[in-house]
PDB file as gemmi writes it, atoms N, CA and C in Angstrom:
CRYST1    1.000    1.000    1.000  90.00  90.00  90.00 P 1                      
ATOM      1  N   MET A   1      68.325 109.361 121.616  1.00  0.00           N  
ATOM      2  CA  MET A   1      69.354 109.834 122.517  1.00  0.00           C  
ATOM      3  C   MET A   1      69.668 108.749 123.527  1.00  0.00           C  
ATOM      4  N   SER A   2      70.890 108.733 123.951  1.00  0.00           N  
ATOM      5  CA  SER A   2      71.299 107.739 124.924  1.00  0.00           C  
ATOM      6  C   SER A   2      71.111 108.269 126.334  1.00  0.00           C  
ATOM      7  N   GLN A   3      71.526 107.472 127.289  1.00  0.00           N  
ATOM      8  CA  GLN A   3      71.417 107.847 128.694  1.00  0.00           C  
ATOM      9  C   GLN A   3      72.062 109.209 128.939  1.00  0.00           C  
ATOM     10  N   PHE A   4      71.528 109.991 129.839  1.00  0.00           N  
ATOM     11  CA  PHE A   4      72.026 111.313 130.216  1.00  0.00           C  
ATOM     12  C   PHE A   4      71.889 112.333 129.089  1.00  0.00           C  
ATOM     13  N   GLY A   5      71.047 112.059 128.096  1.00  0.00           N  
ATOM     14  CA  GLY A   5      70.791 113.022 127.051  1.00  0.00           C  
ATOM     15  C   GLY A   5      71.908 113.188 126.036  1.00  0.00           C  
ATOM     16  N   ARG A   6      72.912 112.331 126.078  1.00  0.00           N  
ATOM     17  CA  ARG A   6      73.998 112.435 125.100  1.00  0.00           C  
ATOM     18  C   ARG A   6      73.565 111.855 123.760  1.00  0.00           C  
ATOM     19  N   LYS A   7      74.123 112.394 122.712  1.00  0.00           N  
ATOM     20  CA  LYS A   7      73.845 111.873 121.383  1.00  0.00           C  
ATOM     21  C   LYS A   7      74.559 110.532 121.219  1.00  0.00           C  
ATOM     22  N   PRO A   8      74.034 109.661 120.359  1.00  0.00           N  
ATOM     23  CA  PRO A   8      74.690 108.374 120.155  1.00  0.00           C  
ATOM     24  C   PRO A   8      76.080 108.555 119.565  1.00  0.00           C  
ATOM     25  N   ARG A   9      76.964 107.638 119.888  1.00  0.00           N  
ATOM     26  CA  ARG A   9      78.341 107.694 119.404  1.00  0.00           C  
ATOM     27  C   ARG A   9      78.378 107.403 117.907  1.00  0.00           C  
ATOM     28  N   VAL A  10      79.224 108.131 117.202  1.00  0.00           N  
ATOM     29  CA  VAL A  10      79.425 107.942 115.772  1.00  0.00           C  
ATOM     30  C   VAL A  10      80.837 107.407 115.589  1.00  0.00           C  
ATOM     31  N   ASP A  11      80.976 106.271 114.887  1.00  0.00           N  
ATOM     32  CA  ASP A  11      82.322 105.731 114.713  1.00  0.00           C  
ATOM     33  C   ASP A  11      82.984 106.303 113.454  1.00  0.00           C  
ATOM     34  N   ASP A  12      84.286 106.061 113.341  1.00  0.00           N  
ATOM     35  CA  ASP A  12      85.068 106.625 112.238  1.00  0.00           C  
ATOM     36  C   ASP A  12      84.534 106.201 110.873  1.00  0.00           C  
ATOM     37  N   ASP A  13      84.120 104.937 110.751  1.00  0.00           N  
ATOM     38  CA  ASP A  13      83.609 104.463 109.466  1.00  0.00           C  
ATOM     39  C   ASP A  13      82.351 105.219 109.045  1.00  0.00           C  
ATOM     40  N   GLU A  14      81.519 105.590 110.000  1.00  0.00           N  
ATOM     41  CA  GLU A  14      80.315 106.363 109.680  1.00  0.00           C  
ATOM     42  C   GLU A  14      80.684 107.749 109.159  1.00  0.00           C  
ATOM     43  N   ILE A  15      81.720 108.336 109.725  1.00  0.00           N  
ATOM     44  CA  ILE A  15      82.160 109.659 109.268  1.00  0.00           C  
ATOM     45  C   ILE A  15      82.699 109.560 107.848  1.00  0.00           C  
ATOM     46  N   VAL A  16      83.556 108.586 107.593  1.00  0.00           N  
ATOM     47  CA  VAL A  16      84.128 108.424 106.249  1.00  0.00           C  
ATOM     48  C   VAL A  16      83.027 108.096 105.243  1.00  0.00           C  
ATOM     49  N   ALA A  17      82.013 107.343 105.659  1.00  0.00           N  
ATOM     50  CA  ALA A  17      80.911 106.980 104.760  1.00  0.00           C  
ATOM     51  C   ALA A  17      80.140 108.203 104.268  1.00  0.00           C  
ATOM     52  N   VAL A  18      80.142 109.278 105.038  1.00  0.00           N  
ATOM     53  CA  VAL A  18      79.469 110.506 104.608  1.00  0.00           C  
ATOM     54  C   VAL A  18      80.051 110.982 103.273  1.00  0.00           C  
ATOM     55  N   PHE A  19      81.351 110.813 103.081  1.00  0.00           N  
ATOM     56  CA  PHE A  19      82.000 111.256 101.851  1.00  0.00           C  
ATOM     57  C   PHE A  19      81.620 110.369 100.667  1.00  0.00           C  
ATOM     58  N   ASP A  20      81.359 109.091 100.931  1.00  0.00           N  
ATOM     59  CA  ASP A  20      80.974 108.170  99.862  1.00  0.00           C  
ATOM     60  C   ASP A  20      79.599 108.494  99.298  1.00  0.00           C  
ATOM     61  N   THR A  21      78.733 109.048 100.122  1.00  0.00           N  
ATOM     62  CA  THR A  21      77.368 109.336  99.679  1.00  0.00           C  
ATOM     63  C   THR A  21      77.140 110.808  99.344  1.00  0.00           C  
ATOM     64  N   ALA A  22      78.166 111.621  99.499  1.00  0.00           N  
ATOM     65  CA  ALA A  22      78.026 113.064  99.257  1.00  0.00           C  
ATOM     66  C   ALA A  22      77.795 113.352  97.779  1.00  0.00           C  
ATOM     67  N   GLU A  23      77.040 114.401  97.513  1.00  0.00           N  
ATOM     68  CA  GLU A  23      76.778 114.824  96.137  1.00  0.00           C  
ATOM     69  C   GLU A  23      77.901 115.683  95.573  1.00  0.00           C  
ATOM     70  N   THR A  24      78.811 116.128  96.423  1.00  0.00           N  
ATOM     71  CA  THR A  24      79.930 116.967  95.996  1.00  0.00           C  
ATOM     72  C   THR A  24      81.242 116.243  96.284  1.00  0.00           C  
ATOM     73  N   PRO A  25      82.321 116.611  95.583  1.00  0.00           N  
ATOM     74  CA  PRO A  25      83.600 115.918  95.792  1.00  0.00           C  
ATOM     75  C   PRO A  25      84.266 116.252  97.121  1.00  0.00           C  
ATOM     76  N   VAL A  26      83.887 117.370  97.716  1.00  0.00           N  
ATOM     77  CA  VAL A  26      84.460 117.776  99.001  1.00  0.00           C  
ATOM     78  C   VAL A  26      83.335 118.239  99.919  1.00  0.00           C  
ATOM     79  N   LEU A  27      83.603 118.208 101.217  1.00  0.00           N  
ATOM     80  CA  LEU A  27      82.626 118.664 102.207  1.00  0.00           C  
ATOM     81  C   LEU A  27      83.294 119.595 103.199  1.00  0.00           C  
ATOM     82  N   THR A  28      82.529 120.507 103.741  1.00  0.00           N  
ATOM     83  CA  THR A  28      83.017 121.350 104.828  1.00  0.00           C  
ATOM     84  C   THR A  28      82.791 120.615 106.146  1.00  0.00           C  
ATOM     85  N   THR A  29      83.397 121.136 107.192  1.00  0.00           N  
ATOM     86  CA  THR A  29      83.188 120.564 108.523  1.00  0.00           C  
ATOM     87  C   THR A  29      81.705 120.611 108.884  1.00  0.00           C  
ATOM     88  N   SER A  30      81.068 121.741 108.625  1.00  0.00           N  
ATOM     89  CA  SER A  30      79.632 121.870 108.914  1.00  0.00           C  
ATOM     90  C   SER A  30      78.817 120.884 108.094  1.00  0.00           C  
ATOM     91  N   GLY A  31      79.215 120.689 106.842  1.00  0.00           N  
ATOM     92  CA  GLY A  31      78.514 119.738 105.982  1.00  0.00           C  
ATOM     93  C   GLY A  31      78.558 118.323 106.529  1.00  0.00           C  
ATOM     94  N   VAL A  32      79.687 117.943 107.104  1.00  0.00           N  
ATOM     95  CA  VAL A  32      79.802 116.619 107.721  1.00  0.00           C  
ATOM     96  C   VAL A  32      78.935 116.561 108.975  1.00  0.00           C  
ATOM     97  N   ALA A  33      79.031 117.590 109.807  1.00  0.00           N  
ATOM     98  CA  ALA A  33      78.267 117.610 111.059  1.00  0.00           C  
ATOM     99  C   ALA A  33      76.762 117.541 110.801  1.00  0.00           C  
ATOM    100  N   GLU A  34      76.304 118.166 109.723  1.00  0.00           N  
ATOM    101  CA  GLU A  34      74.875 118.158 109.406  1.00  0.00           C  
ATOM    102  C   GLU A  34      74.373 116.766 109.034  1.00  0.00           C  
ATOM    103  N   GLN A  35      75.268 115.909 108.565  1.00  0.00           N  
ATOM    104  CA  GLN A  35      74.879 114.563 108.147  1.00  0.00           C  
ATOM    105  C   GLN A  35      74.881 113.551 109.289  1.00  0.00           C  
ATOM    106  N   LEU A  36      75.434 113.945 110.427  1.00  0.00           N  
ATOM    107  CA  LEU A  36      75.607 113.033 111.559  1.00  0.00           C  
ATOM    108  C   LEU A  36      75.081 113.666 112.844  1.00  0.00           C  
ATOM    109  N   PRO A  37      74.808 112.861 113.850  1.00  0.00           N  
ATOM    110  CA  PRO A  37      74.338 113.424 115.121  1.00  0.00           C  
ATOM    111  C   PRO A  37      75.502 113.904 115.995  1.00  0.00           C  
ATOM    112  N   ILE A  38      76.327 114.810 115.438  1.00  0.00           N  
ATOM    113  CA  ILE A  38      77.456 115.373 116.182  1.00  0.00           C  
ATOM    114  C   ILE A  38      77.521 116.873 115.923  1.00  0.00           C  
ATOM    115  N   SER A  39      78.175 117.580 116.832  1.00  0.00           N  
ATOM    116  CA  SER A  39      78.324 119.027 116.679  1.00  0.00           C  
ATOM    117  C   SER A  39      79.424 119.342 115.671  1.00  0.00           C  
ATOM    118  N   ARG A  40      79.466 120.586 115.230  1.00  0.00           N  
ATOM    119  CA  ARG A  40      80.512 121.020 114.316  1.00  0.00           C  
ATOM    120  C   ARG A  40      81.883 120.863 114.971  1.00  0.00           C  
ATOM    121  N   ARG A  41      81.994 121.224 116.237  1.00  0.00           N  
ATOM    122  CA  ARG A  41      83.272 121.122 116.954  1.00  0.00           C  
ATOM    123  C   ARG A  41      83.738 119.663 117.030  1.00  0.00           C  
ATOM    124  N   THR A  42      82.811 118.765 117.346  1.00  0.00           N  
ATOM    125  CA  THR A  42      83.150 117.341 117.393  1.00  0.00           C  
ATOM    126  C   THR A  42      83.546 116.849 116.010  1.00  0.00           C  
ATOM    127  N   ALA A  43      82.813 117.286 114.991  1.00  0.00           N  
ATOM    128  CA  ALA A  43      83.149 116.893 113.620  1.00  0.00           C  
ATOM    129  C   ALA A  43      84.564 117.335 113.277  1.00  0.00           C  
ATOM    130  N   LEU A  44      84.928 118.567 113.611  1.00  0.00           N  
ATOM    131  CA  LEU A  44      86.267 119.066 113.305  1.00  0.00           C  
ATOM    132  C   LEU A  44      87.333 118.225 113.996  1.00  0.00           C  
ATOM    133  N   THR A  45      87.127 117.923 115.260  1.00  0.00           N  
ATOM    134  CA  THR A  45      88.092 117.105 116.002  1.00  0.00           C  
ATOM    135  C   THR A  45      88.247 115.731 115.362  1.00  0.00           C  
ATOM    136  N   ARG A  46      87.132 115.123 115.012  1.00  0.00           N  
ATOM    137  CA  ARG A  46      87.167 113.780 114.430  1.00  0.00           C  
ATOM    138  C   ARG A  46      87.755 113.802 113.022  1.00  0.00           C  
ATOM    139  N   LEU A  47      87.435 114.830 112.230  1.00  0.00           N  
ATOM    140  CA  LEU A  47      87.987 114.943 110.881  1.00  0.00           C  
ATOM    141  C   LEU A  47      89.502 115.101 110.931  1.00  0.00           C  
ATOM    142  N   LYS A  48      89.997 115.906 111.858  1.00  0.00           N  
ATOM    143  CA  LYS A  48      91.444 116.079 112.014  1.00  0.00           C  
ATOM    144  C   LYS A  48      92.110 114.749 112.360  1.00  0.00           C  
ATOM    145  N   ALA A  49      91.498 113.985 113.247  1.00  0.00           N  
ATOM    146  CA  ALA A  49      92.056 112.682 113.626  1.00  0.00           C  
ATOM    147  C   ALA A  49      92.073 111.731 112.431  1.00  0.00           C  
ATOM    148  N   LEU A  50      91.019 111.737 111.639  1.00  0.00           N  
ATOM    149  CA  LEU A  50      90.965 110.878 110.453  1.00  0.00           C  
ATOM    150  C   LEU A  50      91.989 111.311 109.410  1.00  0.00           C  
ATOM    151  N   ARG A  51      92.257 112.617 109.328  1.00  0.00           N  
ATOM    152  CA  ARG A  51      93.306 113.092 108.426  1.00  0.00           C  
ATOM    153  C   ARG A  51      94.663 112.576 108.896  1.00  0.00           C  
ATOM    154  N   GLU A  52      94.918 112.640 110.192  1.00  0.00           N  
ATOM    155  CA  GLU A  52      96.184 112.144 110.742  1.00  0.00           C  
ATOM    156  C   GLU A  52      96.355 110.650 110.476  1.00  0.00           C  
ATOM    157  N   GLU A  53      95.259 109.909 110.461  1.00  0.00           N  
ATOM    158  CA  GLU A  53      95.301 108.473 110.182  1.00  0.00           C  
ATOM    159  C   GLU A  53      95.436 108.181 108.691  1.00  0.00           C  
ATOM    160  N   GLY A  54      95.322 109.218 107.854  1.00  0.00           N  
ATOM    161  CA  GLY A  54      95.437 109.030 106.415  1.00  0.00           C  
ATOM    162  C   GLY A  54      94.145 108.625 105.733  1.00  0.00           C  
ATOM    163  N   ARG A  55      93.034 108.671 106.436  1.00  0.00           N  
ATOM    164  CA  ARG A  55      91.755 108.281 105.845  1.00  0.00           C  
ATOM    165  C   ARG A  55      91.059 109.435 105.137  1.00  0.00           C  
ATOM    166  N   LEU A  56      91.413 110.672 105.507  1.00  0.00           N  
ATOM    167  CA  LEU A  56      90.853 111.862 104.874  1.00  0.00           C  
ATOM    168  C   LEU A  56      91.977 112.811 104.499  1.00  0.00           C  
ATOM    169  N   GLU A  57      91.677 113.705 103.579  1.00  0.00           N  
ATOM    170  CA  GLU A  57      92.575 114.793 103.192  1.00  0.00           C  
ATOM    171  C   GLU A  57      91.815 116.089 103.425  1.00  0.00           C  
ATOM    172  N   SER A  58      92.550 117.190 103.556  1.00  0.00           N  
ATOM    173  CA  SER A  58      91.882 118.479 103.724  1.00  0.00           C  
ATOM    174  C   SER A  58      92.710 119.582 103.096  1.00  0.00           C  
ATOM    175  N   MET A  59      92.054 120.715 102.907  1.00  0.00           N  
ATOM    176  CA  MET A  59      92.743 121.878 102.368  1.00  0.00           C  
ATOM    177  C   MET A  59      92.014 123.131 102.820  1.00  0.00           C  
ATOM    178  N   ASP A  60      92.788 124.144 103.213  1.00  0.00           N  
ATOM    179  CA  ASP A  60      92.215 125.446 103.522  1.00  0.00           C  
ATOM    180  C   ASP A  60      91.884 126.129 102.204  1.00  0.00           C  
ATOM    181  N   VAL A  61      90.678 126.644 102.094  1.00  0.00           N  
ATOM    182  CA  VAL A  61      90.261 127.309 100.860  1.00  0.00           C  
ATOM    183  C   VAL A  61      89.864 128.756 101.098  1.00  0.00           C  
ATOM    184  N   GLY A  62      90.141 129.249 102.251  1.00  0.00           N  
ATOM    185  CA  GLY A  62      89.858 130.630 102.599  1.00  0.00           C  
ATOM    186  C   GLY A  62      90.429 130.912 103.968  1.00  0.00           C  
ATOM    187  N   ALA A  63      90.207 132.118 104.443  1.00  0.00           N  
ATOM    188  CA  ALA A  63      90.754 132.500 105.740  1.00  0.00           C  
ATOM    189  C   ALA A  63      90.274 131.571 106.848  1.00  0.00           C  
ATOM    190  N   LYS A  64      89.013 131.177 106.801  1.00  0.00           N  
ATOM    191  CA  LYS A  64      88.468 130.303 107.840  1.00  0.00           C  
ATOM    192  C   LYS A  64      87.762 129.088 107.256  1.00  0.00           C  
ATOM    193  N   ALA A  65      87.972 128.805 105.997  1.00  0.00           N  
ATOM    194  CA  ALA A  65      87.260 127.704 105.347  1.00  0.00           C  
ATOM    195  C   ALA A  65      88.207 126.546 105.048  1.00  0.00           C  
ATOM    196  N   LYS A  66      87.722 125.348 105.303  1.00  0.00           N  
ATOM    197  CA  LYS A  66      88.486 124.133 105.031  1.00  0.00           C  
ATOM    198  C   LYS A  66      87.533 123.141 104.389  1.00  0.00           C  
ATOM    199  N   VAL A  67      88.040 122.414 103.404  1.00  0.00           N  
ATOM    200  CA  VAL A  67      87.261 121.339 102.806  1.00  0.00           C  
ATOM    201  C   VAL A  67      87.973 120.020 103.062  1.00  0.00           C  
ATOM    202  N   TRP A  68      87.192 118.962 103.083  1.00  0.00           N  
ATOM    203  CA  TRP A  68      87.665 117.612 103.388  1.00  0.00           C  
ATOM    204  C   TRP A  68      87.219 116.668 102.288  1.00  0.00           C  
ATOM    205  N   TRP A  69      87.995 115.612 102.037  1.00  0.00           N  
ATOM    206  CA  TRP A  69      87.590 114.565 101.109  1.00  0.00           C  
ATOM    207  C   TRP A  69      88.252 113.259 101.508  1.00  0.00           C  
ATOM    208  N   ALA A  70      87.688 112.163 101.046  1.00  0.00           N  
ATOM    209  CA  ALA A  70      88.223 110.843 101.368  1.00  0.00           C  
ATOM    210  C   ALA A  70      89.564 110.665 100.672  1.00  0.00           C  
ATOM    211  N   ALA A  71      90.522 110.124 101.396  1.00  0.00           N  
ATOM    212  CA  ALA A  71      91.846 109.869 100.833  1.00  0.00           C  
ATOM    213  C   ALA A  71      91.744 108.740  99.812  1.00  0.00           C  
ATOM    214  N   THR A  72      92.602 108.793  98.820  1.00  0.00           N  
ATOM    215  CA  THR A  72      92.652 107.731  97.823  1.00  0.00           C  
ATOM    216  C   THR A  72      93.833 106.832  98.126  1.00  0.00           C  
ATOM    217  N   ASP A  73      93.736 105.585  97.703  1.00  0.00           N  
ATOM    218  CA  ASP A  73      94.821 104.630  97.919  1.00  0.00           C  
ATOM    219  C   ASP A  73      95.805 104.621  96.760  1.00  0.00           C  
ATOM    220  N   GLN A  74      95.434 105.242  95.659  1.00  0.00           N  
ATOM    221  CA  GLN A  74      96.287 105.208  94.481  1.00  0.00           C  
ATOM    222  C   GLN A  74      97.393 106.238  94.606  1.00  0.00           C  
ATOM    223  N   GLY A  75      98.549 105.923  94.043  1.00  0.00           N  
ATOM    224  CA  GLY A  75      99.672 106.836  94.132  1.00  0.00           C  
ATOM    225  C   GLY A  75      99.963 107.590  92.854  1.00  0.00           C  
ATOM    226  N   ASP A  76      99.112 107.461  91.827  1.00  0.00           N  
ATOM    227  CA  ASP A  76      99.400 108.149  90.574  1.00  0.00           C  
ATOM    228  C   ASP A  76      98.965 109.608  90.651  1.00  0.00           C  
ATOM    229  N   GLU A  77      99.414 110.394  89.679  1.00  0.00           N  
ATOM    230  CA  GLU A  77      99.133 111.830  89.712  1.00  0.00           C  
ATOM    231  C   GLU A  77      97.659 112.139  89.522  1.00  0.00           C  
ATOM    232  N   SER A  78      96.909 111.241  88.893  1.00  0.00           N  
ATOM    233  CA  SER A  78      95.489 111.520  88.687  1.00  0.00           C  
ATOM    234  C   SER A  78      94.721 111.531  89.997  1.00  0.00           C  
ATOM    235  N   SER A  79      95.305 110.975  91.045  1.00  0.00           N  
ATOM    236  CA  SER A  79      94.633 110.986  92.342  1.00  0.00           C  
ATOM    237  C   SER A  79      95.341 111.902  93.326  1.00  0.00           C  
ATOM    238  N   ALA A  80      95.946 112.957  92.815  1.00  0.00           N  
ATOM    239  CA  ALA A  80      96.631 113.919  93.680  1.00  0.00           C  
ATOM    240  C   ALA A  80      95.648 114.450  94.711  1.00  0.00           C  
ATOM    241  N   PRO A  81      96.114 114.784  95.911  1.00  0.00           N  
ATOM    242  CA  PRO A  81      95.216 115.191  96.981  1.00  0.00           C  
ATOM    243  C   PRO A  81      94.287 116.351  96.637  1.00  0.00           C  
ATOM    244  N   ALA A  82      94.687 117.247  95.780  1.00  0.00           N  
ATOM    245  CA  ALA A  82      93.849 118.405  95.475  1.00  0.00           C  
ATOM    246  C   ALA A  82      92.896 118.152  94.310  1.00  0.00           C  
ATOM    247  N   GLU A  83      92.896 116.971  93.744  1.00  0.00           N  
ATOM    248  CA  GLU A  83      92.065 116.671  92.584  1.00  0.00           C  
ATOM    249  C   GLU A  83      90.581 117.008  92.787  1.00  0.00           C  
ATOM    250  N   PRO A  84      89.964 116.698  93.927  1.00  0.00           N  
ATOM    251  CA  PRO A  84      88.541 117.033  94.078  1.00  0.00           C  
ATOM    252  C   PRO A  84      88.256 118.528  94.004  1.00  0.00           C  
ATOM    253  N   LEU A  85      89.246 119.349  94.210  1.00  0.00           N  
ATOM    254  CA  LEU A  85      89.028 120.796  94.196  1.00  0.00           C  
ATOM    255  C   LEU A  85      88.883 121.355  92.789  1.00  0.00           C  
ATOM    256  N   ARG A  86      89.276 120.601  91.779  1.00  0.00           N  
ATOM    257  CA  ARG A  86      89.177 121.102  90.402  1.00  0.00           C  
ATOM    258  C   ARG A  86      87.741 121.490  90.054  1.00  0.00           C  
ATOM    259  N   ASP A  87      86.773 120.733  90.540  1.00  0.00           N  
ATOM    260  CA  ASP A  87      85.369 121.040  90.257  1.00  0.00           C  
ATOM    261  C   ASP A  87      84.931 122.357  90.887  1.00  0.00           C  
ATOM    262  N   LEU A  88      85.589 122.765  91.945  1.00  0.00           N  
ATOM    263  CA  LEU A  88      85.213 123.996  92.639  1.00  0.00           C  
ATOM    264  C   LEU A  88      85.760 125.244  91.971  1.00  0.00           C  
ATOM    265  N   VAL A  89      86.836 125.117  91.213  1.00  0.00           N  
ATOM    266  CA  VAL A  89      87.495 126.283  90.640  1.00  0.00           C  
ATOM    267  C   VAL A  89      86.542 127.071  89.747  1.00  0.00           C  
ATOM    268  N   GLY A  90      85.685 126.411  89.002  1.00  0.00           N  
ATOM    269  CA  GLY A  90      84.745 127.100  88.131  1.00  0.00           C  
ATOM    270  C   GLY A  90      83.721 127.932  88.879  1.00  0.00           C  
ATOM    271  N   MET A  91      83.555 127.686  90.160  1.00  0.00           N  
ATOM    272  CA  MET A  91      82.599 128.447  90.958  1.00  0.00           C  
ATOM    273  C   MET A  91      83.157 129.789  91.406  1.00  0.00           C  
ATOM    274  N   LEU A  92      84.441 129.998  91.255  1.00  0.00           N  
ATOM    275  CA  LEU A  92      85.095 131.208  91.731  1.00  0.00           C  
ATOM    276  C   LEU A  92      85.337 132.160  90.573  1.00  0.00           C  
ATOM    277  N   ASP A  93      85.473 133.463  90.860  1.00  0.00           N  
ATOM    278  CA  ASP A  93      85.841 134.380  89.786  1.00  0.00           C  
ATOM    279  C   ASP A  93      87.316 134.152  89.446  1.00  0.00           C  
ATOM    280  N   GLU A  94      87.812 134.781  88.386  1.00  0.00           N  
ATOM    281  CA  GLU A  94      89.167 134.498  87.901  1.00  0.00           C  
ATOM    282  C   GLU A  94      90.241 134.747  88.946  1.00  0.00           C  
ATOM    283  N   ASP A  95      90.140 135.851  89.691  1.00  0.00           N  
ATOM    284  CA  ASP A  95      91.143 136.135  90.721  1.00  0.00           C  
ATOM    285  C   ASP A  95      91.108 135.083  91.821  1.00  0.00           C  
ATOM    286  N   GLU A  96      89.906 134.731  92.251  1.00  0.00           N  
ATOM    287  CA  GLU A  96      89.775 133.704  93.289  1.00  0.00           C  
ATOM    288  C   GLU A  96      90.260 132.353  92.775  1.00  0.00           C  
ATOM    289  N   ALA A  97      89.956 132.051  91.516  1.00  0.00           N  
ATOM    290  CA  ALA A  97      90.399 130.786  90.937  1.00  0.00           C  
ATOM    291  C   ALA A  97      91.921 130.731  90.859  1.00  0.00           C  
ATOM    292  N   ALA A  98      92.546 131.827  90.451  1.00  0.00           N  
ATOM    293  CA  ALA A  98      94.010 131.866  90.383  1.00  0.00           C  
ATOM    294  C   ALA A  98      94.615 131.700  91.772  1.00  0.00           C  
ATOM    295  N   ALA A  99      94.027 132.362  92.752  1.00  0.00           N  
ATOM    296  CA  ALA A  99      94.517 132.233  94.125  1.00  0.00           C  
ATOM    297  C   ALA A  99      94.324 130.807  94.635  1.00  0.00           C  
ATOM    298  N   ALA A 100      93.195 130.189  94.297  1.00  0.00           N  
ATOM    299  CA  ALA A 100      92.945 128.804  94.719  1.00  0.00           C  
ATOM    300  C   ALA A 100      93.942 127.856  94.066  1.00  0.00           C  
ATOM    301  N   ARG A 101      94.232 128.066  92.778  1.00  0.00           N  
ATOM    302  CA  ARG A 101      95.231 127.224  92.101  1.00  0.00           C  
ATOM    303  C   ARG A 101      96.601 127.393  92.732  1.00  0.00           C  
ATOM    304  N   GLU A 102      96.954 128.636  93.058  1.00  0.00           N  
ATOM    305  CA  GLU A 102      98.256 128.898  93.684  1.00  0.00           C  
ATOM    306  C   GLU A 102      98.340 128.230  95.056  1.00  0.00           C  
ATOM    307  N   ARG A 103      97.286 128.365  95.854  1.00  0.00           N  
ATOM    308  CA  ARG A 103      97.278 127.705  97.177  1.00  0.00           C  
ATOM    309  C   ARG A 103      97.362 126.192  97.020  1.00  0.00           C  
ATOM    310  N   SER A 104      96.648 125.676  96.047  1.00  0.00           N  
ATOM    311  CA  SER A 104      96.665 124.236  95.807  1.00  0.00           C  
ATOM    312  C   SER A 104      98.066 123.767  95.429  1.00  0.00           C  
ATOM    313  N   GLN A 105      98.712 124.514  94.541  1.00  0.00           N  
ATOM    314  CA  GLN A 105     100.071 124.163  94.125  1.00  0.00           C  
ATOM    315  C   GLN A 105     101.039 124.263  95.300  1.00  0.00           C  
ATOM    316  N   GLU A 106     100.924 125.318  96.099  1.00  0.00           N  
ATOM    317  CA  GLU A 106     101.794 125.476  97.271  1.00  0.00           C  
ATOM    318  C   GLU A 106     101.573 124.338  98.253  1.00  0.00           C  
ATOM    319  N   TRP A 107     100.315 123.995  98.478  1.00  0.00           N  
ATOM    320  CA  TRP A 107     100.007 122.908  99.398  1.00  0.00           C  
ATOM    321  C   TRP A 107     100.582 121.589  98.874  1.00  0.00           C  
ATOM    322  N   ARG A 108     100.394 121.344  97.579  1.00  0.00           N  
ATOM    323  CA  ARG A 108     100.896 120.103  96.971  1.00  0.00           C  
ATOM    324  C   ARG A 108     102.408 120.017  97.108  1.00  0.00           C  
ATOM    325  N   GLU A 109     103.117 121.118  96.837  1.00  0.00           N  
ATOM    326  CA  GLU A 109     104.576 121.126  96.963  1.00  0.00           C  
ATOM    327  C   GLU A 109     105.001 120.910  98.409  1.00  0.00           C  
ATOM    328  N   SER A 110     104.326 121.564  99.329  1.00  0.00           N  
ATOM    329  CA  SER A 110     104.633 121.399 100.747  1.00  0.00           C  
ATOM    330  C   SER A 110     104.390 119.958 101.188  1.00  0.00           C  
ATOM    331  N   PHE A 111     103.265 119.405 100.760  1.00  0.00           N  
ATOM    332  CA  PHE A 111     102.929 118.023 101.093  1.00  0.00           C  
ATOM    333  C   PHE A 111     103.994 117.076 100.546  1.00  0.00           C  
ATOM    334  N   ASN A 112     104.370 117.248  99.294  1.00  0.00           N  
ATOM    335  CA  ASN A 112     105.387 116.387  98.690  1.00  0.00           C  
ATOM    336  C   ASN A 112     106.723 116.508  99.411  1.00  0.00           C  
ATOM    337  N   GLN A 113     107.100 117.732  99.803  1.00  0.00           N  
ATOM    338  CA  GLN A 113     108.349 117.916 100.543  1.00  0.00           C  
ATOM    339  C   GLN A 113     108.298 117.207 101.885  1.00  0.00           C  
ATOM    340  N   GLU A 114     107.168 117.320 102.574  1.00  0.00           N  
ATOM    341  CA  GLU A 114     107.023 116.641 103.866  1.00  0.00           C  
ATOM    342  C   GLU A 114     107.089 115.132 103.695  1.00  0.00           C  
ATOM    343  N   MET A 115     106.459 114.622 102.651  1.00  0.00           N  
ATOM    344  CA  MET A 115     106.493 113.179 102.400  1.00  0.00           C  
ATOM    345  C   MET A 115     107.908 112.726 102.064  1.00  0.00           C  
ATOM    346  N   ASP A 116     108.608 113.500 101.238  1.00  0.00           N  
ATOM    347  CA  ASP A 116     109.994 113.163 100.903  1.00  0.00           C  
ATOM    348  C   ASP A 116     110.865 113.168 102.150  1.00  0.00           C  
ATOM    349  N   ALA A 117     110.681 114.172 103.009  1.00  0.00           N  
ATOM    350  CA  ALA A 117     111.473 114.270 104.236  1.00  0.00           C  
ATOM    351  C   ALA A 117     111.179 113.103 105.169  1.00  0.00           C  
ATOM    352  N   SER A 118     109.908 112.725 105.292  1.00  0.00           N  
ATOM    353  CA  SER A 118     109.576 111.613 106.186  1.00  0.00           C  
ATOM    354  C   SER A 118     110.067 110.287 105.617  1.00  0.00           C  
ATOM    355  N   ASN A 119     110.085 110.156 104.289  1.00  0.00           N  
ATOM    356  CA  ASN A 119     110.590 108.926 103.674  1.00  0.00           C  
ATOM    357  C   ASN A 119     112.092 108.788 103.853  1.00  0.00           C  
ATOM    358  N   THR A 120     112.816 109.903 103.787  1.00  0.00           N  
ATOM    359  CA  THR A 120     114.272 109.823 103.945  1.00  0.00           C  
ATOM    360  C   THR A 120     114.664 109.673 105.402  1.00  0.00           C  
ATOM    361  N   SER A 121     113.907 110.258 106.321  1.00  0.00           N  
ATOM    362  CA  SER A 121     114.250 110.138 107.740  1.00  0.00           C  
ATOM    363  C   SER A 121     113.835 108.784 108.296  1.00  0.00           C  
ATOM    364  N   GLY A 122     112.816 108.175 107.712  1.00  0.00           N  
ATOM    365  CA  GLY A 122     112.343 106.880 108.189  1.00  0.00           C  
ATOM    366  C   GLY A 122     113.066 105.708 107.569  1.00  0.00           C  
ATOM    367  N   ALA A 123     113.894 105.943 106.566  1.00  0.00           N  
ATOM    368  CA  ALA A 123     114.567 104.844 105.863  1.00  0.00           C  
ATOM    369  C   ALA A 123     115.857 104.463 106.527  1.00  0.00           C  
TER     370      ALA A 123                                                      
END                                                                             
């Protein structure tokens, strides 16, 4: 611990590195916080900032559940943002899997529309 009992500072690269060593393709906010000397709330704040910077991607997978994964640099369809979630679909029952696929498709379409809009407004 550092002076005044505060936990040591964790930099952005350390947070992103958690995803490189993870045993699963995606992590929850709590899963990230457990790997680092930071609280869940701090992890959420930092993960959101890294998503805004384009270093991480995220997706809501339930009413209060969100998963995170490292962003890819490739632009082909095989590296679509929801690709890491494919491994999770088998863990759900058929109704949950169908709902997860639908949410994933809706998110992908929304993301693509936002990207198209930002590309046309920025050009």
